[in-house]
mmCIF file with all atom_site columns, C-alpha atoms in Angstrom:
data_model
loop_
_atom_site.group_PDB
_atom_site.id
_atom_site.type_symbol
_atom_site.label_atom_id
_atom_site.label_alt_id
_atom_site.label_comp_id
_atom_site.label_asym_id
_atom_site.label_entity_id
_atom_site.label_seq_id
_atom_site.pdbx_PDB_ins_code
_atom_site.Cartn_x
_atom_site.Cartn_y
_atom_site.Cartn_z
_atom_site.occupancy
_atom_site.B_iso_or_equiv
_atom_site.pdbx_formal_charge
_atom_site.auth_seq_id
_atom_site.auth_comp_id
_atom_site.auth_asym_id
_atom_site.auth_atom_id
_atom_site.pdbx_PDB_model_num
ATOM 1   C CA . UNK A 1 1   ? 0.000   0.000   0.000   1.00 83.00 ? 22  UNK A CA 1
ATOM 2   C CA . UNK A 1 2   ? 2.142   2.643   0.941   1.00 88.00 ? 23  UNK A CA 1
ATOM 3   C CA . UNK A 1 3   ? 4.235   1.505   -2.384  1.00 92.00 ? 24  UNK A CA 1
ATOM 4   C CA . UNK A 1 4   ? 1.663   2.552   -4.123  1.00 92.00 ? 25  UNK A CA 1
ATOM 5   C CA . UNK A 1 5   ? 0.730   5.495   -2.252  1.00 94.00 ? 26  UNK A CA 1
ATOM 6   C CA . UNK A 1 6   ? 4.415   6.984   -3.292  1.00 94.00 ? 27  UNK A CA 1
ATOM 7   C CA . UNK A 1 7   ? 3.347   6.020   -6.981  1.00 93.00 ? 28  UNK A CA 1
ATOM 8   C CA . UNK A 1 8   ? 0.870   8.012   -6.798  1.00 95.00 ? 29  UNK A CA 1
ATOM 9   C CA . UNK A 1 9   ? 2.629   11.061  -5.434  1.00 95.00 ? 30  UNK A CA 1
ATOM 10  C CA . UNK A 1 10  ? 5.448   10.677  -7.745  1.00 94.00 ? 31  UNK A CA 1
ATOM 11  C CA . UNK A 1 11  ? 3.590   9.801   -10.750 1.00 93.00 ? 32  UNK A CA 1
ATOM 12  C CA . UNK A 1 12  ? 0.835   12.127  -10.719 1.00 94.00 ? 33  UNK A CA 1
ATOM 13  C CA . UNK A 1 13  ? 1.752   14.292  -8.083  1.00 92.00 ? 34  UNK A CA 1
ATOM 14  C CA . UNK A 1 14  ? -1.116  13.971  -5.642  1.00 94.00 ? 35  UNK A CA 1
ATOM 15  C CA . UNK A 1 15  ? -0.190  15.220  -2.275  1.00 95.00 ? 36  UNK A CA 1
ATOM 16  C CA . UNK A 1 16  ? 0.193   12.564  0.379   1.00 95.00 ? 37  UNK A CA 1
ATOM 17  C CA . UNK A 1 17  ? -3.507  12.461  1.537   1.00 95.00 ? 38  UNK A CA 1
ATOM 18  C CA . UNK A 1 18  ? -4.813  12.487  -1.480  1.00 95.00 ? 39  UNK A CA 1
ATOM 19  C CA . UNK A 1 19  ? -3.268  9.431   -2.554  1.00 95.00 ? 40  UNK A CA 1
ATOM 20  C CA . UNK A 1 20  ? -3.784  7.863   0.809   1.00 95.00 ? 41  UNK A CA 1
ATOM 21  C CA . UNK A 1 21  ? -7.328  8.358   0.433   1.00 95.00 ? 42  UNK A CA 1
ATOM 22  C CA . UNK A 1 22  ? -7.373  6.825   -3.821  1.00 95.00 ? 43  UNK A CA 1
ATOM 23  C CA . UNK A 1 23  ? -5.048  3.696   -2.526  1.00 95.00 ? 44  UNK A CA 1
ATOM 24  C CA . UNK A 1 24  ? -6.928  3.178   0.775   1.00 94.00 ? 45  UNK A CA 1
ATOM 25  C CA . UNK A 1 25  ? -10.826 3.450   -0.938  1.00 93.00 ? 46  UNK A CA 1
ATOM 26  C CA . UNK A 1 26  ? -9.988  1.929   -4.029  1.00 93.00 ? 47  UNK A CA 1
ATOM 27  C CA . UNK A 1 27  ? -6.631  0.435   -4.532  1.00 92.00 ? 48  UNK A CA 1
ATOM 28  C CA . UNK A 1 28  ? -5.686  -1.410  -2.073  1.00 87.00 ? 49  UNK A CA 1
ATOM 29  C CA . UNK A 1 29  ? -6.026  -4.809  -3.399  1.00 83.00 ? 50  UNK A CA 1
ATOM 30  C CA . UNK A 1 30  ? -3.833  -3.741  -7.070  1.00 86.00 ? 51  UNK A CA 1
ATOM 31  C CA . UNK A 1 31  ? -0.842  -5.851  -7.581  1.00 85.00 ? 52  UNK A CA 1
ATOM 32  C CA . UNK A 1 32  ? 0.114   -3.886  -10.073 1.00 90.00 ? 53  UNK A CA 1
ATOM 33  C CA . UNK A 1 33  ? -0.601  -0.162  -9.952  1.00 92.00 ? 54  UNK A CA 1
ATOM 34  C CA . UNK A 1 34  ? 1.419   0.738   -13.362 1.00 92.00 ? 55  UNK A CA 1
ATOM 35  C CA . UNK A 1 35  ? -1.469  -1.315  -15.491 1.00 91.00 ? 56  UNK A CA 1
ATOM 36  C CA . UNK A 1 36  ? -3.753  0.752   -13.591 1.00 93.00 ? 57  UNK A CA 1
ATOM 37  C CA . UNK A 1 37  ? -2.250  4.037   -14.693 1.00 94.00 ? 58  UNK A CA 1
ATOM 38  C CA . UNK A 1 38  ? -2.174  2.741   -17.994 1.00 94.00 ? 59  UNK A CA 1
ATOM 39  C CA . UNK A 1 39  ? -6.093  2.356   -17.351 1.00 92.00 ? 60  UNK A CA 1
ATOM 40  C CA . UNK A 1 40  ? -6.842  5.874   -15.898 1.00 95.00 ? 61  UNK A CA 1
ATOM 41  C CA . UNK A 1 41  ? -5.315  7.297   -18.876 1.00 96.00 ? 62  UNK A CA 1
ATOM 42  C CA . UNK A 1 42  ? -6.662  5.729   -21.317 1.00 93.00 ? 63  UNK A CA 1
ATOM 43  C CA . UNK A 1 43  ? -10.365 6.240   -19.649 1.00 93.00 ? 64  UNK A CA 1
ATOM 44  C CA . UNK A 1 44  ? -9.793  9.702   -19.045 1.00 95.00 ? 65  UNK A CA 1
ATOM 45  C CA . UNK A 1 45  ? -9.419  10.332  -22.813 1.00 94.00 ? 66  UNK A CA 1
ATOM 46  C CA . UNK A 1 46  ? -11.804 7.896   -23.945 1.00 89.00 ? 67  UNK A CA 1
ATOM 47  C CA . UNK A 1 47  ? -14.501 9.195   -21.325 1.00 89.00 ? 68  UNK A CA 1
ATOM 48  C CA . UNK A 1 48  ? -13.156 13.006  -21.778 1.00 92.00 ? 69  UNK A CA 1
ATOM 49  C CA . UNK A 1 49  ? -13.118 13.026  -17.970 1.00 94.00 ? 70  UNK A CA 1
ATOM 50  C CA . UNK A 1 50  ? -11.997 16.853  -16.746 1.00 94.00 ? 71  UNK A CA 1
ATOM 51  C CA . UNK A 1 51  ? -11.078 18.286  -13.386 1.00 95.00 ? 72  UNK A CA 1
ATOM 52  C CA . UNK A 1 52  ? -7.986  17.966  -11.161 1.00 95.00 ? 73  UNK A CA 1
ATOM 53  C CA . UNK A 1 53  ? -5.753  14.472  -11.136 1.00 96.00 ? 74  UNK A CA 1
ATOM 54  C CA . UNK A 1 54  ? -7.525  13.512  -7.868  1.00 96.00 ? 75  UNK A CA 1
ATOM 55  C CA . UNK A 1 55  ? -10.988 14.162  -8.928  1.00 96.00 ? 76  UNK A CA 1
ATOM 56  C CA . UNK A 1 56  ? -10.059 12.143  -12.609 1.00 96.00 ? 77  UNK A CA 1
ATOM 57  C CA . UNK A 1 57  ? -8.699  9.538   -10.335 1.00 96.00 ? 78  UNK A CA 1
ATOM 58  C CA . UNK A 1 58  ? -11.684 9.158   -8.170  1.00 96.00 ? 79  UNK A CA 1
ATOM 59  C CA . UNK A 1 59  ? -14.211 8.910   -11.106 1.00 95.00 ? 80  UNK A CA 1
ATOM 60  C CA . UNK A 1 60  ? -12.081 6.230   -13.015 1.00 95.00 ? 81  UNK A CA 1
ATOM 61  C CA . UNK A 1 61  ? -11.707 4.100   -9.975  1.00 95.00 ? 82  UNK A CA 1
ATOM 62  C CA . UNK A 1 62  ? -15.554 4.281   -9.321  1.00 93.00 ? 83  UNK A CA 1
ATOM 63  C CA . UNK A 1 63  ? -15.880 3.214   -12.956 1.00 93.00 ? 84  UNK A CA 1
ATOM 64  C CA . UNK A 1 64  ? -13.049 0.804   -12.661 1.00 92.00 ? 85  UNK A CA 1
ATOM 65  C CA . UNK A 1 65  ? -15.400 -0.704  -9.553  1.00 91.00 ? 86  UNK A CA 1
ATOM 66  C CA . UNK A 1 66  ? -18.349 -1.117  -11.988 1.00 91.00 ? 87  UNK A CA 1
ATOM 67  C CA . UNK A 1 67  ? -16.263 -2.437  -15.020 1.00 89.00 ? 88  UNK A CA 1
ATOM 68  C CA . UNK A 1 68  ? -14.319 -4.884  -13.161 1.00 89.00 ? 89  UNK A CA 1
ATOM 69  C CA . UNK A 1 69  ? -16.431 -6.052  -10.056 1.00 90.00 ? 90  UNK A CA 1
ATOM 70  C CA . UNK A 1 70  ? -20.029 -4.692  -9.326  1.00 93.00 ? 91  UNK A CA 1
ATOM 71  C CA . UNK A 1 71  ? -21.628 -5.328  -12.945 1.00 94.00 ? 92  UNK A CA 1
ATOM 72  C CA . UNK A 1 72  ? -20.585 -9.221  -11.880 1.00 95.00 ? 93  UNK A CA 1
ATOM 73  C CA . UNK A 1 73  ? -22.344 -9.012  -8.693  1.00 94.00 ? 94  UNK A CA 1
ATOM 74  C CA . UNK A 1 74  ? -25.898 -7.050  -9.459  1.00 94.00 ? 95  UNK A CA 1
ATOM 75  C CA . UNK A 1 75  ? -27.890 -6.079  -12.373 1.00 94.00 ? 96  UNK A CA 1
ATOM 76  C CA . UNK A 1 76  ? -28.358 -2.952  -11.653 1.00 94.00 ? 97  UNK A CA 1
ATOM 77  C CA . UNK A 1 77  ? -24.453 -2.236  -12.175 1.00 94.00 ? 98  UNK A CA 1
ATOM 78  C CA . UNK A 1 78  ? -24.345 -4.275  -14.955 1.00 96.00 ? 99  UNK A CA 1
ATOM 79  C CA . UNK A 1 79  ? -27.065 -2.470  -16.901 1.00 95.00 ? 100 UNK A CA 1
ATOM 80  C CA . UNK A 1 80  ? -25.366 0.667   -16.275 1.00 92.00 ? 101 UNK A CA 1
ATOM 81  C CA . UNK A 1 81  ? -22.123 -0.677  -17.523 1.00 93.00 ? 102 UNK A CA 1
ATOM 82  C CA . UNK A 1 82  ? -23.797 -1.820  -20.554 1.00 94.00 ? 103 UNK A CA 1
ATOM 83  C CA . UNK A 1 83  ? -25.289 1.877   -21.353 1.00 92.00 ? 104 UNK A CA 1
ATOM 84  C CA . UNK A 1 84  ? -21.754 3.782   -19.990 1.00 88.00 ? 105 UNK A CA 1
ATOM 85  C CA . UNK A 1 85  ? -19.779 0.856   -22.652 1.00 89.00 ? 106 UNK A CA 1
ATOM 86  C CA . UNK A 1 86  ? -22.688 0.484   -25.589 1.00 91.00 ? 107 UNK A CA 1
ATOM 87  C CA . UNK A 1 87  ? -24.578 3.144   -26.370 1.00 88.00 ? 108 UNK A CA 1
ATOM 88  C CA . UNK A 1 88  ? -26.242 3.361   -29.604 1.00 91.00 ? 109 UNK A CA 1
ATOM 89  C CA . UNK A 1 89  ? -24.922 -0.133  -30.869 1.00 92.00 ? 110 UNK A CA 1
ATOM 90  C CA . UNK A 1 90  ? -25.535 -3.807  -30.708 1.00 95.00 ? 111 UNK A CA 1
ATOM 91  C CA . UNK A 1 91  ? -23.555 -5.694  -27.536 1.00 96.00 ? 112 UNK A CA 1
ATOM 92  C CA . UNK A 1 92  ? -25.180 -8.818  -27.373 1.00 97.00 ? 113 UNK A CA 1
ATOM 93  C CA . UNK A 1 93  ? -25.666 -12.085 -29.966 1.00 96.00 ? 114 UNK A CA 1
ATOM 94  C CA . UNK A 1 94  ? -28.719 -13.938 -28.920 1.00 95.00 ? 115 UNK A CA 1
ATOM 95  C CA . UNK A 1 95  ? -29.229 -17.650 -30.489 1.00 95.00 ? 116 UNK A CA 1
ATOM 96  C CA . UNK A 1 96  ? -32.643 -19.801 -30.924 1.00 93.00 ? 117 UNK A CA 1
ATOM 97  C CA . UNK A 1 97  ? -33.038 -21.110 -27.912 1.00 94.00 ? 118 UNK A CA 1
ATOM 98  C CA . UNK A 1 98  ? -31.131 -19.824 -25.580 1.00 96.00 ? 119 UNK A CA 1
ATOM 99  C CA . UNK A 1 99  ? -33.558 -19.878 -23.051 1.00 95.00 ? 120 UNK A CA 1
ATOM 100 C CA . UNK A 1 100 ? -36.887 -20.499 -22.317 1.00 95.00 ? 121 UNK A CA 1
ATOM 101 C CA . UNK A 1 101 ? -39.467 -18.381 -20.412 1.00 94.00 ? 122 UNK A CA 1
ATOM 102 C CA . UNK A 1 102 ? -42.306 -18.570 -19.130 1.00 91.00 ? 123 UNK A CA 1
ATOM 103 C CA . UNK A 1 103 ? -45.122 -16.196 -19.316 1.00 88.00 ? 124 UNK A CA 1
ATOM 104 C CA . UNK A 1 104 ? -49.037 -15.820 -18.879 1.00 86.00 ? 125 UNK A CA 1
ATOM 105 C CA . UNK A 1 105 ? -52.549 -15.266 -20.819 1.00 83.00 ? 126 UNK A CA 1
ATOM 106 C CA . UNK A 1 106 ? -56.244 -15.514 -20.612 1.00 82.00 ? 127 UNK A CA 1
ATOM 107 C CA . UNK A 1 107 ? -58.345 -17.949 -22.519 1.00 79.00 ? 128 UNK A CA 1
ATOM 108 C CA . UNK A 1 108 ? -61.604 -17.795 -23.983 1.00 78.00 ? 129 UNK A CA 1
ATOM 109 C CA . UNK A 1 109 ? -63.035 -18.350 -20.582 1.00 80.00 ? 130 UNK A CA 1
ATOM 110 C CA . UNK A 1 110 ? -61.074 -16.295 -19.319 1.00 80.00 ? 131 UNK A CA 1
ATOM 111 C CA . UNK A 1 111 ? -58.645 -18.352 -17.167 1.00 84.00 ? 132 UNK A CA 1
ATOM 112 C CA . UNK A 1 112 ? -55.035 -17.785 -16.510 1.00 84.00 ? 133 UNK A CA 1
ATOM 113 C CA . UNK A 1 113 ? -52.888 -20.220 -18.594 1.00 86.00 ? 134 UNK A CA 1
ATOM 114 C CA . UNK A 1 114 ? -48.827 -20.571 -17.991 1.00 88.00 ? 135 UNK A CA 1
ATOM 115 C CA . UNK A 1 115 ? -47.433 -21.061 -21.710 1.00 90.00 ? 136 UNK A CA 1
ATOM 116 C CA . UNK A 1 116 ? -43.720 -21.297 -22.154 1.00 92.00 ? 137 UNK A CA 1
ATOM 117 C CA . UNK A 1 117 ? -41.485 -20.122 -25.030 1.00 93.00 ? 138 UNK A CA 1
ATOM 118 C CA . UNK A 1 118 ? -37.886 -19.416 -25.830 1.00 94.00 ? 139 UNK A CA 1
ATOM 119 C CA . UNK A 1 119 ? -35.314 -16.830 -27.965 1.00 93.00 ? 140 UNK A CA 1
ATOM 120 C CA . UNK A 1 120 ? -35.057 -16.373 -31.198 1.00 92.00 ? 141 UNK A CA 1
ATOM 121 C CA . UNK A 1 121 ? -31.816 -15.535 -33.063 1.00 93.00 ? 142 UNK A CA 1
ATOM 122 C CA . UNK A 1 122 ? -31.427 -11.359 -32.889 1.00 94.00 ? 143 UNK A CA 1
ATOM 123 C CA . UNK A 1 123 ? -28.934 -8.650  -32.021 1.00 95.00 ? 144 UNK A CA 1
ATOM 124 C CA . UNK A 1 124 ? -29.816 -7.010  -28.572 1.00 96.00 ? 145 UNK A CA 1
ATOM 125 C CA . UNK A 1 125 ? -28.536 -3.240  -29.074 1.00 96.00 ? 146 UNK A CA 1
ATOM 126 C CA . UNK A 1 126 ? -28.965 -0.251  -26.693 1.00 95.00 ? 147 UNK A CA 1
ATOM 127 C CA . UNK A 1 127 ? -30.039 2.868   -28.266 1.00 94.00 ? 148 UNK A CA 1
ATOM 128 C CA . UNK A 1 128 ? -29.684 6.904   -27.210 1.00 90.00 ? 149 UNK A CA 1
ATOM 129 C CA . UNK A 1 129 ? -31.948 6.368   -24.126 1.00 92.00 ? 150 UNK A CA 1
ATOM 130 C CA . UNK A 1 130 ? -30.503 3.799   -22.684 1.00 91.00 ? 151 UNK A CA 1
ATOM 131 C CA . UNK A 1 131 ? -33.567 0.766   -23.651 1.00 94.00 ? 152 UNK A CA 1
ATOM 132 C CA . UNK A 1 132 ? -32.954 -2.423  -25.069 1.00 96.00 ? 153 UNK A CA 1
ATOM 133 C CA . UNK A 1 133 ? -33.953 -2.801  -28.553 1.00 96.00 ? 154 UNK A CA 1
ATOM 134 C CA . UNK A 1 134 ? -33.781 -5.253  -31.177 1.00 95.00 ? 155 UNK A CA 1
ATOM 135 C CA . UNK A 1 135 ? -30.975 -4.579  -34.647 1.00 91.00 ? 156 UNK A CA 1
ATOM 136 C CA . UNK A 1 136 ? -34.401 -3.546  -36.413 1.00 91.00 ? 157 UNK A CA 1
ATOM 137 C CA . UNK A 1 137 ? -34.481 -0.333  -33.493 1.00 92.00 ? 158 UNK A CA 1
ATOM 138 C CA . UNK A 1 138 ? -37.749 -2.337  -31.992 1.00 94.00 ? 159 UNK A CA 1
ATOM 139 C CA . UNK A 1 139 ? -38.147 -2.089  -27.916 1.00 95.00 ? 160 UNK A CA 1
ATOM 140 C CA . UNK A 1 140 ? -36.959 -4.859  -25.961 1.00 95.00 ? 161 UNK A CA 1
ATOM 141 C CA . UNK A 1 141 ? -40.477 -4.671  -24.181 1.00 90.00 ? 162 UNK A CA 1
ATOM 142 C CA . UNK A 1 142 ? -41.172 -4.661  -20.759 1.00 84.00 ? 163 UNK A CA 1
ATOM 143 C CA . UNK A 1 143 ? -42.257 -8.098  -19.605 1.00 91.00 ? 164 UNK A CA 1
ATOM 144 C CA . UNK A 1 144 ? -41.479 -11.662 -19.124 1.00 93.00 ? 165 UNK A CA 1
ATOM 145 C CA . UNK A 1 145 ? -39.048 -12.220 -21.997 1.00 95.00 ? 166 UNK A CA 1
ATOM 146 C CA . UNK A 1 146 ? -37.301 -8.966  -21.172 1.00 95.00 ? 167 UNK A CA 1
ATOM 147 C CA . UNK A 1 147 ? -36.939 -9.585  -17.452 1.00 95.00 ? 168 UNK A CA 1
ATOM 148 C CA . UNK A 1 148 ? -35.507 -13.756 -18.690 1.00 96.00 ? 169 UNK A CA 1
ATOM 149 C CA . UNK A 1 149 ? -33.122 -11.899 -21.203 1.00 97.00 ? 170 UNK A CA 1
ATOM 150 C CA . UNK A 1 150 ? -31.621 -9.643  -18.783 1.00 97.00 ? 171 UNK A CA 1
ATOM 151 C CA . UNK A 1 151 ? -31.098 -12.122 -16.587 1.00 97.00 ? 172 UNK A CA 1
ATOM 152 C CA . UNK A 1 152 ? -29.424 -14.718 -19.382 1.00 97.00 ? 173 UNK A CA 1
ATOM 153 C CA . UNK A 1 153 ? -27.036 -11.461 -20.162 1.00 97.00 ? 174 UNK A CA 1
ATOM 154 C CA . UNK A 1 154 ? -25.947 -11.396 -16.630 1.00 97.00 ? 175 UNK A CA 1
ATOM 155 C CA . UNK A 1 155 ? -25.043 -15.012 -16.233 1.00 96.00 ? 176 UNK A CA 1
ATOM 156 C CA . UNK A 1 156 ? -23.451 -14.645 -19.459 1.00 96.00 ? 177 UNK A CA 1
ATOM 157 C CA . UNK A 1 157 ? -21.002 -11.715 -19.444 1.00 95.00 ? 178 UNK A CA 1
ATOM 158 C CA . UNK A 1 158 ? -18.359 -13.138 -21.499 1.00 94.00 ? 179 UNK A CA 1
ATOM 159 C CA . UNK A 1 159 ? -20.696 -12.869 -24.619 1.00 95.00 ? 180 UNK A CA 1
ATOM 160 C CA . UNK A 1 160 ? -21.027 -9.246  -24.400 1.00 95.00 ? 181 UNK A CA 1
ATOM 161 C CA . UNK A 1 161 ? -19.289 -7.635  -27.480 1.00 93.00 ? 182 UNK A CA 1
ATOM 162 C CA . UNK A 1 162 ? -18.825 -10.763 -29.072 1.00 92.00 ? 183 UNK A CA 1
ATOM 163 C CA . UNK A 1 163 ? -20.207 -13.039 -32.760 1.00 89.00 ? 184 UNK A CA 1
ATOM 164 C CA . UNK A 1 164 ? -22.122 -9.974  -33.373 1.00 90.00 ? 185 UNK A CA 1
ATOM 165 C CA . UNK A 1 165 ? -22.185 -10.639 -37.365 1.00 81.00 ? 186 UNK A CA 1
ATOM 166 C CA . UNK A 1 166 ? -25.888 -11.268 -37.634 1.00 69.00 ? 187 UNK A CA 1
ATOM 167 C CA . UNK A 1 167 ? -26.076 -10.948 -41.250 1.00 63.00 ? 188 UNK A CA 1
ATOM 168 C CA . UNK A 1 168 ? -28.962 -8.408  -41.445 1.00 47.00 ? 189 UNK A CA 1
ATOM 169 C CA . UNK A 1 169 ? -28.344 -7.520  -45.162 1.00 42.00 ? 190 UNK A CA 1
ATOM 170 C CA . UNK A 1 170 ? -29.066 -10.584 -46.492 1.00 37.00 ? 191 UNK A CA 1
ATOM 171 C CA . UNK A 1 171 ? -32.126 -10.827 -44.447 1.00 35.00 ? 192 UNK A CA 1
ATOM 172 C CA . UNK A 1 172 ? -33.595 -7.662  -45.886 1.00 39.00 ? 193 UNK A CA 1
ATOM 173 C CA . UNK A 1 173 ? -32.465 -8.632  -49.362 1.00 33.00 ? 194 UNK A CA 1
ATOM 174 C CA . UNK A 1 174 ? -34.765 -11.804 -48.922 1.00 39.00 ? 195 UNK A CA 1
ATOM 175 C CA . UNK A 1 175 ? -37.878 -9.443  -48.015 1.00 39.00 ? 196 UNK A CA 1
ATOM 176 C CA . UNK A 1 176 ? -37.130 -7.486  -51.417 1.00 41.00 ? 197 UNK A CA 1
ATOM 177 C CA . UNK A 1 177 ? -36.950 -10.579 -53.378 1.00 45.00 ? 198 UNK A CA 1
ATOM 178 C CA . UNK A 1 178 ? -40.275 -11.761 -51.928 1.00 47.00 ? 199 UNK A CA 1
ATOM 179 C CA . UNK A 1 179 ? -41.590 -8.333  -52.450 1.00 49.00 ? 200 UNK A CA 1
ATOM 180 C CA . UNK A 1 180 ? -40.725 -8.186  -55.677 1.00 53.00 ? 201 UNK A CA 1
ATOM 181 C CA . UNK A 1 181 ? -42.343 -11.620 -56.596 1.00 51.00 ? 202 UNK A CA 1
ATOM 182 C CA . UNK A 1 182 ? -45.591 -10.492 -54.863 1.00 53.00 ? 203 UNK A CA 1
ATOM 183 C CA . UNK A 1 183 ? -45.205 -7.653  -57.423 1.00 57.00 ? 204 UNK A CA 1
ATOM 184 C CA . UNK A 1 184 ? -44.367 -9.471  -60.385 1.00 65.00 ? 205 UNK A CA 1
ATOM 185 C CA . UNK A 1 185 ? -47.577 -12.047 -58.772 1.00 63.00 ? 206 UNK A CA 1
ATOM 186 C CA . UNK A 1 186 ? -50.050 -9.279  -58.794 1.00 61.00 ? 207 UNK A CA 1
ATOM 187 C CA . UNK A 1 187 ? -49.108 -7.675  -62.715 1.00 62.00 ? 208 UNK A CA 1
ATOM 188 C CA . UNK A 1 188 ? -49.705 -11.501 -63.510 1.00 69.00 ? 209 UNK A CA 1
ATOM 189 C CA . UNK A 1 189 ? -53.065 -11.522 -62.243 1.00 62.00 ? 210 UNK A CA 1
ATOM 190 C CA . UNK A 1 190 ? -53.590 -8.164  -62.692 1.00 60.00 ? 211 UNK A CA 1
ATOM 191 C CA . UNK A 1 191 ? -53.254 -9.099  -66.449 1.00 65.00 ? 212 UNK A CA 1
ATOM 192 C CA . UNK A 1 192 ? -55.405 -12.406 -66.409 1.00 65.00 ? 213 UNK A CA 1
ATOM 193 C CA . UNK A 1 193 ? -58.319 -10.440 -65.014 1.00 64.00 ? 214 UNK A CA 1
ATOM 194 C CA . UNK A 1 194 ? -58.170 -7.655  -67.872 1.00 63.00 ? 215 UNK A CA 1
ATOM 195 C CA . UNK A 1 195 ? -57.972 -10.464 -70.719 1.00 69.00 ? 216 UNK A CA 1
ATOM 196 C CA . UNK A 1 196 ? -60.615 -11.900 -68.993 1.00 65.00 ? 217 UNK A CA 1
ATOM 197 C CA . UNK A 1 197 ? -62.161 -8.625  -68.680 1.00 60.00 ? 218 UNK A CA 1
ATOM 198 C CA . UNK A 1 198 ? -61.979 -7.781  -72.380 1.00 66.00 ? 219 UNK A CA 1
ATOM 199 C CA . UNK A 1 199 ? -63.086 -11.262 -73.628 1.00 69.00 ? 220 UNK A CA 1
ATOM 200 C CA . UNK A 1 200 ? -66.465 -10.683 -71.408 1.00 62.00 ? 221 UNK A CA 1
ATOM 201 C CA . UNK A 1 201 ? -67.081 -7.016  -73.138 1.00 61.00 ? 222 UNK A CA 1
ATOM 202 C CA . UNK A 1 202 ? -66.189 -8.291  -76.479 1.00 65.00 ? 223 UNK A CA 1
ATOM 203 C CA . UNK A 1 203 ? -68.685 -11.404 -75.841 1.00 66.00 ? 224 UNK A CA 1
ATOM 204 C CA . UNK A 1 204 ? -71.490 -8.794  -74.191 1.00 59.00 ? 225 UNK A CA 1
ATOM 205 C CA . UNK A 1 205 ? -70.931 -6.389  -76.966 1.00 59.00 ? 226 UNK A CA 1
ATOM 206 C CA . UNK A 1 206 ? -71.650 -9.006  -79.808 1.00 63.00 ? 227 UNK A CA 1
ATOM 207 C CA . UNK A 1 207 ? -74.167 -10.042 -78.670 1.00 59.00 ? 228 UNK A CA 1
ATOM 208 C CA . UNK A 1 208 ? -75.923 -6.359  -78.311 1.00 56.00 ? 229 UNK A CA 1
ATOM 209 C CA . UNK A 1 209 ? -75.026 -5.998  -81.558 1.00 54.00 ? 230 UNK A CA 1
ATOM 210 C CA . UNK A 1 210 ? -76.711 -9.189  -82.627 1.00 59.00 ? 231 UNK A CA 1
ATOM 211 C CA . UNK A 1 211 ? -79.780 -8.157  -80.811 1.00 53.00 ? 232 UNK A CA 1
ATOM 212 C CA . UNK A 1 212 ? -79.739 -4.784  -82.363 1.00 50.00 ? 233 UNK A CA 1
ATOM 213 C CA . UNK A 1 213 ? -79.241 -6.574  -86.151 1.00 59.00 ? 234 UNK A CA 1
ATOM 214 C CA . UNK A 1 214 ? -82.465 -8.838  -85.647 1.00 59.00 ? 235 UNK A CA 1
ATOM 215 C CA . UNK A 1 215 ? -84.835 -6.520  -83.908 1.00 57.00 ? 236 UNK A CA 1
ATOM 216 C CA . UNK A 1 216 ? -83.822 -3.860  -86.303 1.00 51.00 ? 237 UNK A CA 1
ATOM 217 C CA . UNK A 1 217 ? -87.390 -2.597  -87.014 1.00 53.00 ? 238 UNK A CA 1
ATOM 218 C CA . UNK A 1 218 ? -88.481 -2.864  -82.918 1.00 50.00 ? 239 UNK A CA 1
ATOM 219 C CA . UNK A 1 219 ? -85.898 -0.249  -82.426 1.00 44.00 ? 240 UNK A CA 1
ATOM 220 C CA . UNK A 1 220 ? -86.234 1.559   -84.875 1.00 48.00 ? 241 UNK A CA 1
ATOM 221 C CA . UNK A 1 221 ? -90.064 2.152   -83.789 1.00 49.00 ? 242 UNK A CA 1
#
């Protein structure tokens, strides 16, 4: 401790009960204190932390808590982990079964029934206001599933960040295809029905003009 209490001093010239207080509330169990400097820079320009070198230092460690031991212990740090390290992107590659949940509904009779169901393949993502959506930008709603996925995310920390190559291109490109056959579908029919339309008008008009040809003088009078 007091090793790296003169580290501190030295390093980043904190007087001596300032770096007292940043080794004894949040340092004490470092091995290391160097990698840990190499840490507190690198945050303070990533994060564009400002103030004095103690109050930089006492803001990194507190993240530094969250990063590296309080987002493994509750949700609640690790959700706000997720929104300080992944805003506005996809952190999380979630496969078909997964897990299951279970949830409830009414029936005709109006009776509660416990059905069961499980994930689908998708790209959690967090976007500006800190909610869970889907890669499509659709809410993560508030329920059962939500509640099971944040819980499978928390067990499962060392699949944050990672296999996020969901291949959503190719997915759209599918949709266009079928869209386009619809299209090409409906110009199809669209053209059987006038031929058909056109036949019946050329049938309807013959035979007016049949009528007319025989019952020439009836007309006429």
């Amino acid at each position: 401790m007091k090793e790296n209490v003169k580290i501190l001093m030295n390093l980043l010239e904190l007087n001596q009960a300032q770096a007292v207080d940043i080794v004894g509330r949040y340092l004490k169990d470092v091995k290391d204190i160097h990698v840990f400097l190499d840490y507190y820079f690198e945050t303070c320009m990533s994060e564009k932390i400002i103030g004095s070198t103690y109050e930089k230092l006492r803001i990194v460690c507190k993240i530094a808590q969250l990063e590296f031991k309080e987002r493994f212990e509750n949700k609640e740090s690790f959700l706000k982990w997720l929104f300080r390290n992944y805003k506005s992107r996809a952190f999380f590659r979630l496969y078909k079964n997964d897990f299951t949940y279970e949830y409830f509904a009414y029936d005709s009779f109006k009776n509660k029934v416990k059905l069961e169901n499980s994930s689908n393949d998708c790209l959690i993502c967090i976007n500006g206001f800190k909610e869970l959506t889907y890669h499509d930008g659709s809410l993560v709603e508030d329920g059962y599933f939500k509640e099971a996925l944040i819980d499978f995310m928390f067990k499962n920390q060392h699949r944050v960040g990672k296999d996020l190559s969901l291949d959503i291109q190719k997915i759209e490109l599918k949709t266009e295809l079928c869209h386009q056959k619809t299209k090409e579908e409906e110009k199809i029919l669209h053209l059987q029905n006038l031929e058909k339309f056109s036949q019946k008008l050329k049938e309807k008009t013959s035979t007016n003009f049949n009528y007319l040809s025989k019952n020439k003088e009836k007309v006429i009078r």
